[in-house]
mmCIF file of C-alpha atoms and ligand atoms in Angstrom:
data_model
loop_
_atom_site.group_PDB
_atom_site.id
_atom_site.type_symbol
_atom_site.label_atom_id
_atom_site.label_comp_id
_atom_site.label_asym_id
_atom_site.label_seq_id
_atom_site.Cartn_x
_atom_site.Cartn_y
_atom_site.Cartn_z
ATOM 1 C CA MET H 1 89.135 101.673 114.405
ATOM 2 C CA GLY H 2 87.576 99.033 117.441
ATOM 3 C CA ASN H 3 86.115 100.612 120.054
ATOM 4 C CA ASP H 4 88.889 99.720 122.358
ATOM 5 C CA ALA H 5 91.290 102.238 120.456
ATOM 6 C CA LEU H 6 88.708 104.817 119.989
ATOM 7 C CA ASP H 7 88.547 104.500 123.824
ATOM 8 C CA MET H 8 91.757 105.831 123.851
ATOM 9 C CA LEU H 9 91.805 108.488 121.397
ATOM 10 C CA PRO H 10 91.078 111.172 123.691
ATOM 11 C CA LEU H 11 93.717 110.909 125.756
ATOM 12 C CA TYR H 12 95.885 110.042 122.767
ATOM 13 C CA TYR H 13 95.375 113.620 121.356
ATOM 14 C CA LYS H 14 95.156 115.600 124.553
ATOM 15 C CA ILE H 15 98.144 114.586 126.134
ATOM 16 C CA LEU H 16 100.304 112.459 122.631
ATOM 17 C CA PHE H 17 99.508 114.144 119.561
ATOM 18 C CA PRO H 18 102.478 116.841 118.890
ATOM 19 C CA SER H 19 99.687 119.591 118.210
ATOM 20 C CA LYS H 20 102.029 122.973 118.576
ATOM 21 C CA LEU H 21 104.565 121.157 116.054
ATOM 22 C CA PHE H 22 102.200 119.899 113.823
ATOM 23 C CA VAL H 23 101.208 123.477 113.669
ATOM 24 C CA ARG H 24 104.535 124.895 113.170
ATOM 25 C CA TRP H 25 105.217 122.602 110.921
ATOM 26 C CA LEU H 26 102.155 123.565 108.605
ATOM 27 C CA SER H 27 102.946 127.536 108.990
ATOM 28 C CA TYR H 28 106.418 127.191 107.465
ATOM 29 C CA SER H 29 107.629 130.389 109.410
ATOM 30 C CA GLU H 30 105.697 132.192 106.234
ATOM 31 C CA SER H 31 105.758 135.550 106.722
ATOM 32 C CA ASP H 32 101.936 135.141 105.903
ATOM 33 C CA GLU H 33 100.246 134.822 109.151
ATOM 34 C CA THR H 34 96.918 133.239 107.989
ATOM 35 C CA TYR H 35 99.245 130.465 106.029
ATOM 36 C CA PHE H 36 98.200 127.266 108.490
ATOM 37 C CA LYS H 37 94.794 128.610 108.590
ATOM 38 C CA ARG H 38 94.183 128.426 104.683
ATOM 39 C CA ARG H 39 95.400 124.878 104.958
ATOM 40 C CA GLU H 40 92.363 122.075 104.559
ATOM 41 C CA LEU H 41 92.401 119.317 107.257
ATOM 42 C CA SER H 42 89.948 116.594 106.718
ATOM 43 C CA PHE H 43 88.853 114.314 109.391
ATOM 44 C CA THR H 44 87.271 110.717 109.125
ATOM 45 C CA LEU H 45 85.010 109.754 111.641
ATOM 46 C CA ALA H 46 83.931 106.305 113.117
ATOM 47 C CA GLY H 47 81.462 104.716 110.489
ATOM 48 C CA ASP H 48 83.403 106.370 107.690
ATOM 49 C CA ILE H 49 81.785 109.995 108.167
ATOM 50 C CA TYR H 50 84.135 111.924 106.306
ATOM 51 C CA LEU H 51 84.676 115.768 107.167
ATOM 52 C CA ARG H 52 86.228 117.552 104.333
ATOM 53 C CA TYR H 53 87.379 121.491 104.798
ATOM 54 C CA GLN H 54 88.227 121.807 108.312
ATOM 55 C CA SER H 55 90.510 124.730 109.255
ATOM 56 C CA PHE H 56 91.847 126.549 112.341
ATOM 57 C CA PRO H 57 93.350 129.219 112.927
ATOM 58 C CA ASP H 58 95.827 127.854 115.650
ATOM 59 C CA ASP H 59 96.779 124.588 117.595
ATOM 60 C CA THR H 60 94.837 125.416 120.334
ATOM 61 C CA GLU H 61 91.476 125.176 118.337
ATOM 62 C CA LEU H 62 93.132 122.240 116.120
ATOM 63 C CA VAL H 63 92.799 120.326 119.855
ATOM 64 C CA LYS H 64 89.854 121.437 121.063
ATOM 65 C CA ALA H 65 88.369 120.348 117.112
ATOM 66 C CA LEU H 66 90.352 116.867 117.623
ATOM 67 C CA LEU H 67 88.738 116.602 121.291
ATOM 68 C CA SER H 68 85.069 117.097 120.348
ATOM 69 C CA LYS H 69 85.433 114.976 116.950
ATOM 70 C CA LEU H 70 87.936 112.230 118.030
ATOM 71 C CA PRO H 71 89.015 112.050 113.708
ATOM 72 C CA VAL H 72 90.245 107.975 113.450
ATOM 73 C CA LYS H 73 92.322 109.613 110.813
ATOM 74 C CA ILE H 74 93.470 113.222 110.262
ATOM 75 C CA ASP H 75 94.055 113.840 106.235
ATOM 76 C CA ILE H 76 96.247 117.107 105.182
ATOM 77 C CA GLY H 77 95.064 118.750 101.505
ATOM 78 C CA ALA H 78 96.007 121.664 100.188
ATOM 79 C CA VAL H 79 96.459 125.584 101.115
ATOM 80 C CA PHE H 80 93.745 127.571 100.087
ATOM 81 C CA ASN H 81 93.539 131.014 98.905
ATOM 82 C CA LYS H 82 91.030 131.538 101.609
ATOM 83 C CA GLU H 83 89.904 129.691 104.790
ATOM 84 C CA PRO H 84 88.485 126.362 103.325
ATOM 85 C CA ARG H 85 86.158 126.449 106.487
ATOM 86 C CA ASP H 86 84.611 129.814 105.521
ATOM 87 C CA ASN H 87 83.766 128.548 102.337
ATOM 88 C CA ARG H 88 80.571 127.202 103.214
ATOM 89 C CA LYS H 89 79.472 130.851 104.200
ATOM 90 C CA THR H 90 80.586 133.243 101.281
ATOM 91 C CA MET H 91 79.712 130.401 98.506
ATOM 92 C CA ASP H 92 83.699 132.114 97.229
ATOM 93 C CA VAL H 93 85.382 129.603 94.810
ATOM 94 C CA LEU H 94 88.174 127.506 96.981
ATOM 95 C CA ILE H 95 91.467 127.378 94.728
ATOM 96 C CA PRO H 96 94.424 125.120 95.974
ATOM 97 C CA LEU H 97 97.141 127.556 95.976
ATOM 98 C CA GLU H 98 100.352 125.446 97.413
ATOM 99 C CA ARG H 99 101.172 121.972 99.129
ATOM 100 C CA GLU H 100 103.785 119.868 99.258
ATOM 101 C CA LEU H 101 104.954 117.461 96.769
ATOM 102 C CA ILE H 102 104.175 114.361 98.299
ATOM 103 C CA PHE H 103 104.470 110.071 97.370
ATOM 104 C CA ASP H 104 102.791 107.424 98.731
ATOM 105 C CA ILE H 105 104.569 104.015 98.324
ATOM 106 C CA ASP H 106 102.453 100.582 99.466
ATOM 107 C CA MET H 107 102.721 97.267 99.626
ATOM 108 C CA ASP H 108 99.488 96.978 97.198
ATOM 109 C CA ASP H 109 101.850 97.531 94.295
ATOM 110 C CA TYR H 110 103.998 94.869 94.357
ATOM 111 C CA ASP H 111 101.610 92.124 95.278
ATOM 112 C CA ASP H 112 102.493 90.554 91.903
ATOM 113 C CA ILE H 113 106.238 90.232 93.079
ATOM 114 C CA ARG H 114 106.395 89.524 96.496
ATOM 115 C CA THR H 115 105.985 85.510 97.486
ATOM 116 C CA CYS H 116 106.211 86.040 100.969
ATOM 117 C CA CYS H 117 102.751 87.527 101.747
ATOM 118 C CA LYS H 118 99.529 88.685 100.302
ATOM 119 C CA GLY H 119 96.782 91.276 100.280
ATOM 120 C CA PRO H 120 96.845 93.917 103.355
ATOM 121 C CA GLU H 121 100.036 91.253 105.317
ATOM 122 C CA ILE H 122 103.432 93.006 105.347
ATOM 123 C CA CYS H 123 106.423 91.076 107.395
ATOM 124 C CA LYS H 124 110.231 92.120 107.676
ATOM 125 C CA ASN H 125 111.135 90.553 104.425
ATOM 126 C CA CYS H 126 108.963 92.640 101.762
ATOM 127 C CA TRP H 127 109.312 95.627 104.125
ATOM 128 C CA ARG H 128 112.682 95.990 102.329
ATOM 129 C CA PHE H 129 111.128 96.618 98.739
ATOM 130 C CA ILE H 130 109.684 99.962 100.900
ATOM 131 C CA VAL H 131 112.892 100.525 102.143
ATOM 132 C CA ILE H 132 114.676 100.476 99.225
ATOM 133 C CA ALA H 133 112.150 102.389 96.588
ATOM 134 C CA ALA H 134 112.031 105.162 99.826
ATOM 135 C CA LYS H 135 116.148 105.435 99.742
ATOM 136 C CA ILE H 136 116.166 105.622 95.345
ATOM 137 C CA LEU H 137 113.360 108.404 95.928
ATOM 138 C CA ASN H 138 114.957 109.921 98.326
ATOM 139 C CA ALA H 139 118.269 110.583 96.590
ATOM 140 C CA ALA H 140 116.609 111.434 93.663
ATOM 141 C CA LEU H 141 114.978 114.392 95.160
ATOM 142 C CA ILE H 142 117.736 115.137 96.997
ATOM 143 C CA GLU H 143 120.608 115.227 94.131
ATOM 144 C CA ASP H 144 118.115 115.238 90.729
ATOM 145 C CA PHE H 145 115.762 118.104 92.026
ATOM 146 C CA GLY H 146 117.939 120.027 94.619
ATOM 147 C CA PHE H 147 115.125 119.107 97.338
ATOM 148 C CA LYS H 148 116.495 119.385 101.016
ATOM 149 C CA ASN H 149 113.156 119.324 103.570
ATOM 150 C CA ILE H 150 112.030 115.954 102.707
ATOM 151 C CA LEU H 151 109.889 114.184 105.635
ATOM 152 C CA TRP H 152 109.135 110.192 105.692
ATOM 153 C CA VAL H 153 106.243 108.824 107.321
ATOM 154 C CA TYR H 154 105.309 105.209 108.567
ATOM 155 C CA SER H 155 101.562 105.118 106.864
ATOM 156 C CA GLY H 156 100.939 102.536 110.020
ATOM 157 C CA ARG H 157 100.673 99.557 108.316
ATOM 158 C CA ARG H 158 102.552 98.769 105.120
ATOM 159 C CA GLY H 159 103.722 101.940 103.335
ATOM 160 C CA ILE H 160 105.563 104.628 103.557
ATOM 161 C CA HIS H 161 105.055 108.999 102.740
ATOM 162 C CA GLY H 162 107.235 110.965 101.820
ATOM 163 C CA TRP H 163 106.787 114.558 102.169
ATOM 164 C CA ILE H 164 108.568 117.480 100.221
ATOM 165 C CA CYS H 165 108.421 120.619 101.876
ATOM 166 C CA ASP H 166 110.899 123.015 100.680
ATOM 167 C CA LYS H 167 109.272 126.631 99.777
ATOM 168 C CA ARG H 168 109.837 125.707 96.201
ATOM 169 C CA ALA H 169 108.463 122.251 95.833
ATOM 170 C CA ARG H 170 104.955 123.497 97.991
ATOM 171 C CA ARG H 171 104.451 126.280 95.445
ATOM 172 C CA LEU H 172 104.488 123.386 92.363
ATOM 173 C CA THR H 173 102.517 123.585 89.736
ATOM 174 C CA THR H 174 100.385 120.185 88.763
ATOM 175 C CA GLU H 175 102.195 120.281 85.660
ATOM 176 C CA ALA H 176 105.769 120.351 87.321
ATOM 177 C CA ARG H 177 104.807 118.013 89.730
ATOM 178 C CA SER H 178 103.203 115.966 86.760
ATOM 179 C CA ALA H 179 107.186 116.282 85.012
ATOM 180 C CA ILE H 180 108.803 115.355 88.290
ATOM 181 C CA VAL H 181 107.063 112.206 88.257
ATOM 182 C CA ASP H 182 106.849 111.251 84.854
ATOM 183 C CA TYR H 183 110.852 111.393 84.909
ATOM 184 C CA LEU H 184 110.549 109.187 88.115
ATOM 185 C CA SER H 185 108.588 106.720 86.970
ATOM 186 C CA LEU H 186 110.304 103.850 85.211
ATOM 187 C CA ILE H 187 107.326 101.015 85.471
ATOM 188 C CA GLU H 188 105.320 100.962 82.562
ATOM 189 C CA GLY H 189 101.629 99.360 82.676
ATOM 190 C CA GLY H 190 99.554 97.821 85.464
ATOM 191 C CA GLU H 191 99.986 94.054 86.260
ATOM 192 C CA PHE H 192 98.883 92.135 82.774
ATOM 193 C CA LYS H 193 101.898 93.439 81.553
ATOM 194 C CA SER H 194 104.842 91.123 81.868
ATOM 195 C CA LYS H 195 107.668 93.143 80.461
ATOM 196 C CA ARG H 196 107.448 96.624 82.418
ATOM 197 C CA VAL H 197 110.817 98.362 82.283
ATOM 198 C CA THR H 198 112.620 98.773 78.570
ATOM 199 C CA LEU H 199 116.093 100.595 78.567
ATOM 200 C CA PRO H 200 117.628 101.785 75.141
ATOM 201 C CA ALA H 201 119.843 99.691 74.364
ATOM 202 C CA ASN H 202 121.880 102.013 71.894
ATOM 203 C CA LYS H 203 122.404 104.953 75.270
ATOM 204 C CA ASN H 204 124.190 104.744 77.779
ATOM 205 C CA LEU H 205 122.397 105.037 80.958
ATOM 206 C CA HIS H 206 120.951 108.148 82.852
ATOM 207 C CA PRO H 207 122.898 108.661 86.090
ATOM 208 C CA SER H 208 119.971 108.220 88.048
ATOM 209 C CA ILE H 209 118.783 104.659 86.735
ATOM 210 C CA THR H 210 122.426 104.282 87.606
ATOM 211 C CA ARG H 211 122.252 105.588 90.953
ATOM 212 C CA ALA H 212 118.976 103.876 91.471
ATOM 213 C CA LEU H 213 120.850 100.333 90.215
ATOM 214 C CA ASP H 214 123.666 101.088 92.770
ATOM 215 C CA ILE H 215 121.034 100.913 96.021
ATOM 216 C CA ILE H 216 119.424 97.871 93.988
ATOM 217 C CA GLU H 217 122.286 95.615 93.959
ATOM 218 C CA LYS H 218 123.652 95.755 97.468
ATOM 219 C CA GLU H 219 120.501 94.487 98.103
ATOM 220 C CA PHE H 220 119.561 92.451 95.007
ATOM 221 C CA GLU H 221 120.850 88.749 95.795
ATOM 222 C CA ASP H 222 119.888 88.930 99.239
ATOM 223 C CA PHE H 223 116.659 89.966 99.467
ATOM 224 C CA MET H 224 115.161 89.031 96.192
ATOM 225 C CA VAL H 225 116.988 85.863 95.195
ATOM 226 C CA LYS H 226 117.668 84.689 98.725
ATOM 227 C CA ASP H 227 114.482 85.959 100.915
ATOM 228 C CA GLN H 228 111.577 85.927 97.920
ATOM 229 C CA LYS H 229 112.682 83.311 95.734
ATOM 230 C CA ILE H 230 112.349 84.351 92.095
ATOM 231 C CA PHE H 231 114.338 81.907 91.077
ATOM 232 C CA ASP H 232 113.786 78.700 93.831
ATOM 233 C CA THR H 233 111.343 77.185 90.922
ATOM 234 C CA VAL H 234 111.371 76.839 87.332
ATOM 235 C CA GLU H 235 107.856 78.064 87.134
ATOM 236 C CA SER H 236 108.994 81.672 88.891
ATOM 237 C CA ALA H 237 112.483 81.475 87.455
ATOM 238 C CA SER H 238 110.702 81.258 83.794
ATOM 239 C CA LYS H 239 108.621 84.139 84.324
ATOM 240 C CA ILE H 240 111.912 86.667 84.979
ATOM 241 C CA VAL H 241 113.262 84.486 81.861
ATOM 242 C CA ASP H 242 110.382 85.420 79.428
ATOM 243 C CA LEU H 243 110.815 88.893 79.883
ATOM 244 C CA CYS H 244 113.872 88.782 77.667
ATOM 245 C CA THR H 245 113.302 90.310 74.048
ATOM 246 C CA ASP H 246 116.042 88.962 72.516
ATOM 247 C CA PRO H 247 115.067 85.881 70.660
ATOM 248 C CA GLU H 248 118.233 84.258 70.492
ATOM 249 C CA LEU H 249 119.597 84.506 74.049
ATOM 250 C CA LYS H 250 116.233 83.777 75.114
ATOM 251 C CA THR H 251 116.378 80.356 73.969
ATOM 252 C CA SER H 252 119.664 79.814 75.514
ATOM 253 C CA LEU H 253 118.616 81.285 78.851
ATOM 254 C CA ARG H 254 115.521 78.677 78.629
ATOM 255 C CA ASN H 255 117.875 75.372 78.038
ATOM 256 C CA LYS H 256 120.690 77.138 80.709
ATOM 257 C CA VAL H 257 118.416 78.329 83.148
ATOM 258 C CA LEU H 258 115.657 76.748 83.271
ATOM 259 C CA LYS H 259 116.347 73.152 81.753
ATOM 260 C CA THR H 260 119.777 72.341 83.372
ATOM 261 C CA PRO H 261 118.770 70.773 86.886
ATOM 262 C CA HIS H 262 120.420 73.681 89.758
ATOM 263 C CA ARG H 263 120.272 73.084 93.565
ATOM 264 C CA THR H 264 119.120 76.836 94.573
ATOM 265 C CA GLY H 265 117.638 79.850 93.229
ATOM 266 C CA LEU H 266 120.800 81.669 93.672
ATOM 267 C CA GLU H 267 122.523 78.945 91.543
ATOM 268 C CA ARG H 268 119.918 79.554 88.663
ATOM 269 C CA TRP H 269 120.477 83.328 89.461
ATOM 270 C CA LYS H 270 124.093 83.157 89.097
ATOM 271 C CA CYS H 271 123.876 80.944 85.643
ATOM 272 C CA LEU H 272 121.865 83.680 83.967
ATOM 273 C CA GLU H 273 123.649 86.279 85.220
ATOM 274 C CA LYS H 274 126.852 84.791 83.784
ATOM 275 C CA ALA H 275 124.930 83.877 80.667
ATOM 276 C CA VAL H 276 123.670 87.115 79.369
ATOM 277 C CA GLU H 277 127.063 88.761 80.553
ATOM 278 C CA LEU H 278 128.278 85.835 77.940
ATOM 279 C CA HIS H 279 125.921 86.774 75.527
ATOM 280 C CA VAL H 280 126.254 90.650 75.424
ATOM 281 C CA LYS H 281 130.338 90.467 75.826
ATOM 282 C CA GLU H 282 130.359 88.149 72.319
ATOM 283 C CA ARG H 283 128.129 90.753 70.722
ATOM 284 C CA ASN H 284 130.143 93.903 71.790
ATOM 285 C CA TYR H 285 127.242 95.135 74.045
ATOM 286 C CA THR H 286 126.141 97.820 71.807
ATOM 287 C CA ARG H 287 125.147 95.539 69.330
ATOM 288 C CA THR H 288 122.518 94.135 71.018
ATOM 289 C CA HIS H 289 118.661 94.355 73.073
ATOM 290 C CA ALA H 290 119.895 92.493 76.141
ATOM 291 C CA ARG H 291 122.644 94.828 76.464
ATOM 292 C CA TYR H 292 120.738 95.733 80.039
ATOM 293 C CA PHE H 293 118.738 92.773 80.424
ATOM 294 C CA LEU H 294 119.621 92.623 83.689
ATOM 295 C CA ASP H 295 119.441 95.990 84.805
ATOM 296 C CA GLU H 296 115.716 95.471 83.298
ATOM 297 C CA ILE H 297 115.319 92.806 86.156
ATOM 298 C CA LYS H 298 116.662 94.824 88.583
ATOM 299 C CA LEU H 299 114.866 97.698 87.825
ATOM 300 C CA GLN H 300 111.174 95.679 86.975
ATOM 301 C CA LEU H 301 111.423 94.057 90.850
ATOM 302 C CA CYS H 302 112.613 96.736 93.158
ATOM 303 C CA TYR H 303 112.474 100.396 91.130
ATOM 304 C CA PRO H 304 109.947 102.591 92.998
ATOM 305 C CA ARG H 305 106.216 102.226 92.260
ATOM 306 C CA LEU H 306 104.575 105.258 92.573
ATOM 307 C CA ASP H 307 100.800 105.953 92.888
ATOM 308 C CA VAL H 308 100.942 108.792 90.502
ATOM 309 C CA ASN H 309 97.623 110.241 91.223
ATOM 310 C CA VAL H 310 98.436 111.282 94.899
ATOM 311 C CA SER H 311 101.535 113.301 93.893
ATOM 312 C CA ARG H 312 100.054 114.803 90.523
ATOM 313 C CA GLY H 313 97.323 116.486 92.088
ATOM 314 C CA ILE H 314 97.922 119.691 94.440
ATOM 315 C CA ASN H 315 94.551 118.609 95.723
ATOM 316 C CA HIS H 316 95.027 115.351 97.209
ATOM 317 C CA LEU H 317 94.793 114.114 100.048
ATOM 318 C CA LEU H 318 97.274 112.344 102.480
ATOM 319 C CA LYS H 319 97.223 111.311 105.760
ATOM 320 C CA ALA H 320 99.050 112.955 108.468
ATOM 321 C CA PRO H 321 102.046 112.122 110.596
ATOM 322 C CA PHE H 322 101.088 111.291 114.009
ATOM 323 C CA CYS H 323 97.604 109.790 113.225
ATOM 324 C CA VAL H 324 96.897 106.786 114.582
ATOM 325 C CA HIS H 325 96.186 103.800 112.073
ATOM 326 C CA PRO H 326 92.723 102.653 112.369
ATOM 327 C CA LYS H 327 93.232 98.767 111.763
ATOM 328 C CA THR H 328 96.721 98.146 113.649
ATOM 329 C CA HIS H 329 96.569 101.031 115.882
ATOM 330 C CA ARG H 330 99.841 102.078 115.446
ATOM 331 C CA VAL H 331 101.103 105.799 115.274
ATOM 332 C CA CYS H 332 102.604 106.901 112.173
ATOM 333 C CA VAL H 333 105.311 108.356 112.839
ATOM 334 C CA PRO H 334 108.511 109.920 111.147
ATOM 335 C CA VAL H 335 111.281 107.520 109.758
ATOM 336 C CA ASP H 336 114.640 108.791 109.874
ATOM 337 C CA ILE H 337 115.882 108.046 106.293
ATOM 338 C CA ALA H 338 119.326 107.989 106.925
ATOM 339 C CA ASN H 339 118.709 104.936 109.205
ATOM 340 C CA ILE H 340 115.474 103.516 107.479
ATOM 341 C CA LYS H 341 116.993 99.971 107.172
ATOM 342 C CA LYS H 342 116.871 100.068 110.854
ATOM 343 C CA PHE H 343 113.238 100.973 110.988
ATOM 344 C CA ASP H 344 110.765 98.025 112.141
ATOM 345 C CA PRO H 345 107.473 98.913 111.445
ATOM 346 C CA PHE H 346 106.886 95.949 114.039
ATOM 347 C CA THR H 347 108.398 97.683 116.551
ATOM 348 C CA VAL H 348 106.034 101.122 116.095
ATOM 349 C CA PRO H 349 104.317 101.515 119.109
ATOM 350 C CA THR H 350 100.512 101.173 119.293
ATOM 351 C CA ILE H 351 97.838 103.920 121.217
ATOM 352 C CA ASP H 352 97.430 101.573 123.952
ATOM 353 C CA GLN H 353 101.097 100.609 124.319
ATOM 354 C CA LEU H 354 101.925 104.195 124.775
ATOM 355 C CA LEU H 355 99.070 104.843 127.218
ATOM 356 C CA SER H 356 100.392 102.015 129.055
ATOM 357 C CA GLN H 357 104.337 103.114 129.239
ATOM 358 C CA ILE H 358 103.106 106.553 130.575
ATOM 359 C CA ASP H 359 101.092 104.648 133.606
ATOM 360 C CA ALA H 360 104.387 102.405 133.895
ATOM 361 C CA HIS H 361 106.953 105.427 133.746
ATOM 362 C CA ASP H 362 104.204 107.183 136.129
ATOM 363 C CA ALA H 363 104.379 103.946 138.777
ATOM 364 C CA LEU H 364 108.155 103.968 138.597
ATOM 365 C CA GLN H 365 108.993 107.599 138.866
ATOM 366 C CA PRO H 366 105.898 109.348 140.721
ATOM 367 C CA GLU H 367 107.898 112.403 141.439
ATOM 368 C CA GLU H 368 107.859 113.053 137.365
ATOM 369 C CA LYS H 369 104.100 112.579 137.289
ATOM 370 C CA ASP H 370 103.405 115.967 136.430
ATOM 371 C CA ASN H 371 106.199 117.629 135.928
ATOM 372 C CA LYS H 372 107.489 115.363 132.650
ATOM 373 C CA GLU H 373 105.747 115.885 129.069
ATOM 374 C CA SER H 374 103.826 112.785 128.395
ATOM 375 C CA TYR H 375 105.204 111.399 125.228
ATOM 376 C CA ALA H 376 108.676 112.250 126.930
ATOM 377 C CA LYS H 377 107.661 108.537 129.115
ATOM 378 C CA THR H 378 106.996 106.791 126.095
ATOM 379 C CA ASP H 379 108.519 105.365 122.908
ATOM 380 C CA LEU H 380 107.323 108.117 121.111
ATOM 381 C CA ALA H 381 110.052 110.472 122.354
ATOM 382 C CA GLN H 382 112.628 109.515 119.710
ATOM 383 C CA SER H 383 109.960 110.199 116.751
ATOM 384 C CA ILE H 384 108.485 113.384 118.229
ATOM 385 C CA GLY H 385 112.284 114.658 118.413
ATOM 386 C CA LEU H 386 112.754 113.666 114.785
ATOM 387 C CA PHE H 387 109.774 115.551 114.050
ATOM 388 C CA ARG H 388 110.872 118.311 115.764
ATOM 389 C CA LYS H 389 114.321 118.780 114.009
ATOM 390 C CA PHE H 390 112.606 118.375 111.005
ATOM 391 C CA VAL H 391 110.504 121.538 111.852
ATOM 392 C CA VAL H 392 113.340 123.130 112.539
ATOM 393 C CA LEU H 393 115.252 122.340 109.280
ATOM 394 C CA CYS H 394 111.702 123.862 107.360
ATOM 395 C CA GLU H 395 111.695 127.069 109.779
ATOM 396 C CA LYS H 396 115.290 127.869 109.173
ATOM 397 C CA GLU H 397 114.806 127.653 105.395
ATOM 398 C CA ALA H 398 112.256 130.092 105.467
ATOM 399 C CA ILE H 399 114.620 132.382 107.703
ATOM 400 C CA MET H 400 117.365 132.102 105.698
ATOM 401 C CA GLN H 401 115.448 132.671 102.706
ATOM 402 C CA ARG H 402 113.710 136.058 103.698
ATOM 403 C CA SER H 403 117.068 137.336 104.413
ATOM 404 C CA SER H 404 118.594 136.648 101.291
ATOM 405 C CA GLU H 405 115.434 138.124 99.497
ATOM 406 C CA GLN H 406 115.695 141.344 101.973
ATOM 407 C CA ARG H 407 119.278 141.550 100.475
ATOM 408 C CA SER H 408 118.457 141.966 96.954
ATOM 409 C CA THR H 409 115.920 143.959 97.429
ATOM 410 C CA GLU H 410 118.652 146.216 99.166
ATOM 411 C CA SER H 411 121.300 146.010 96.342
ATOM 412 C CA LEU H 412 118.191 146.951 94.209
ATOM 413 C CA THR H 413 117.500 150.074 96.148
ATOM 414 C CA TRP H 414 121.092 150.739 96.307
HETATM 415 ZN ZN1 LIG U 501 105.986 89.836 102.869
#
């Protein structure tokens, strides 16, 4: 983080970081009052100094620590069997017991297919990979696993984090997390494996794959073919044709798609689509490995690419919402998944923009200077509103669960 942004951190933590809501969120209205106290927070200080196993009794102490240590990054870890910060004194074994189920989708994993940018760069165009991935995951988590309390957070640069906060999700074992991740993983192998999705030609598709394809299909031509230009050159088109495992179809595609002159990438794609459909139809659909070739292409290019190790471990750290990204200085704000298409990472406010917005507001409306919350004077207002709604949702779940537990013990005593 540059010195300018570092200088602004004290004010950010003092008047903008939603520490009360943050602690309310991680307390989940659990009846056990030590729940938040047993949560590991980890701080990264300027100069890459890591302070792990921090924990706090309440938001006042958290703010005090933020102001005295000025972390350039805050990570959230697990809830342990006891307060992690006491660990140094007692030497007892710290055991991670609970944590949200988390997902990390990063543009890194799309570097072998995106054609617009490389490395840390992103643009509006390749951001759509992240949008599609989040939509597919969100739908699967709700419809296939029944989770309800899901928070999506912009990572501050070129990715998104999913926090599945239902009580049931927080209590998942490592094995159960792995099973969920395996279920949600379709893209196999590393960047050197060319064919990364294979669907069983003799079976119908699993409903979760059909649902993912529905989401991808709405975007595919406009996004992958027109914007990402995957068929614009013979070279890039031949990489797609080469994924075909049916030798007869592959030869015919080479002739039709690669050797015939087409003017645009869209024409090449349309030609490939038609050729595959005809081939499959002629073989009565099931008698060919190529049955799902078009679907395999779409999934290989657009299905979520997960950092599986983040989701599998119960003890993995993940950057907290409302951190300031050390490089871009943008705030890691929650994203409304229902309107994720409208979310524009390039309009997410940076720490210096926020502080100038407060000054501008106070100059225009001096009467509000001391009696309006600082965040409400800035572009952070909407994000904090979204976060508050989410925290209330989690608290409602806890209350409902407690009353249903109470009812069942009452009925037992009767
Ligand atoms: Zn791009």
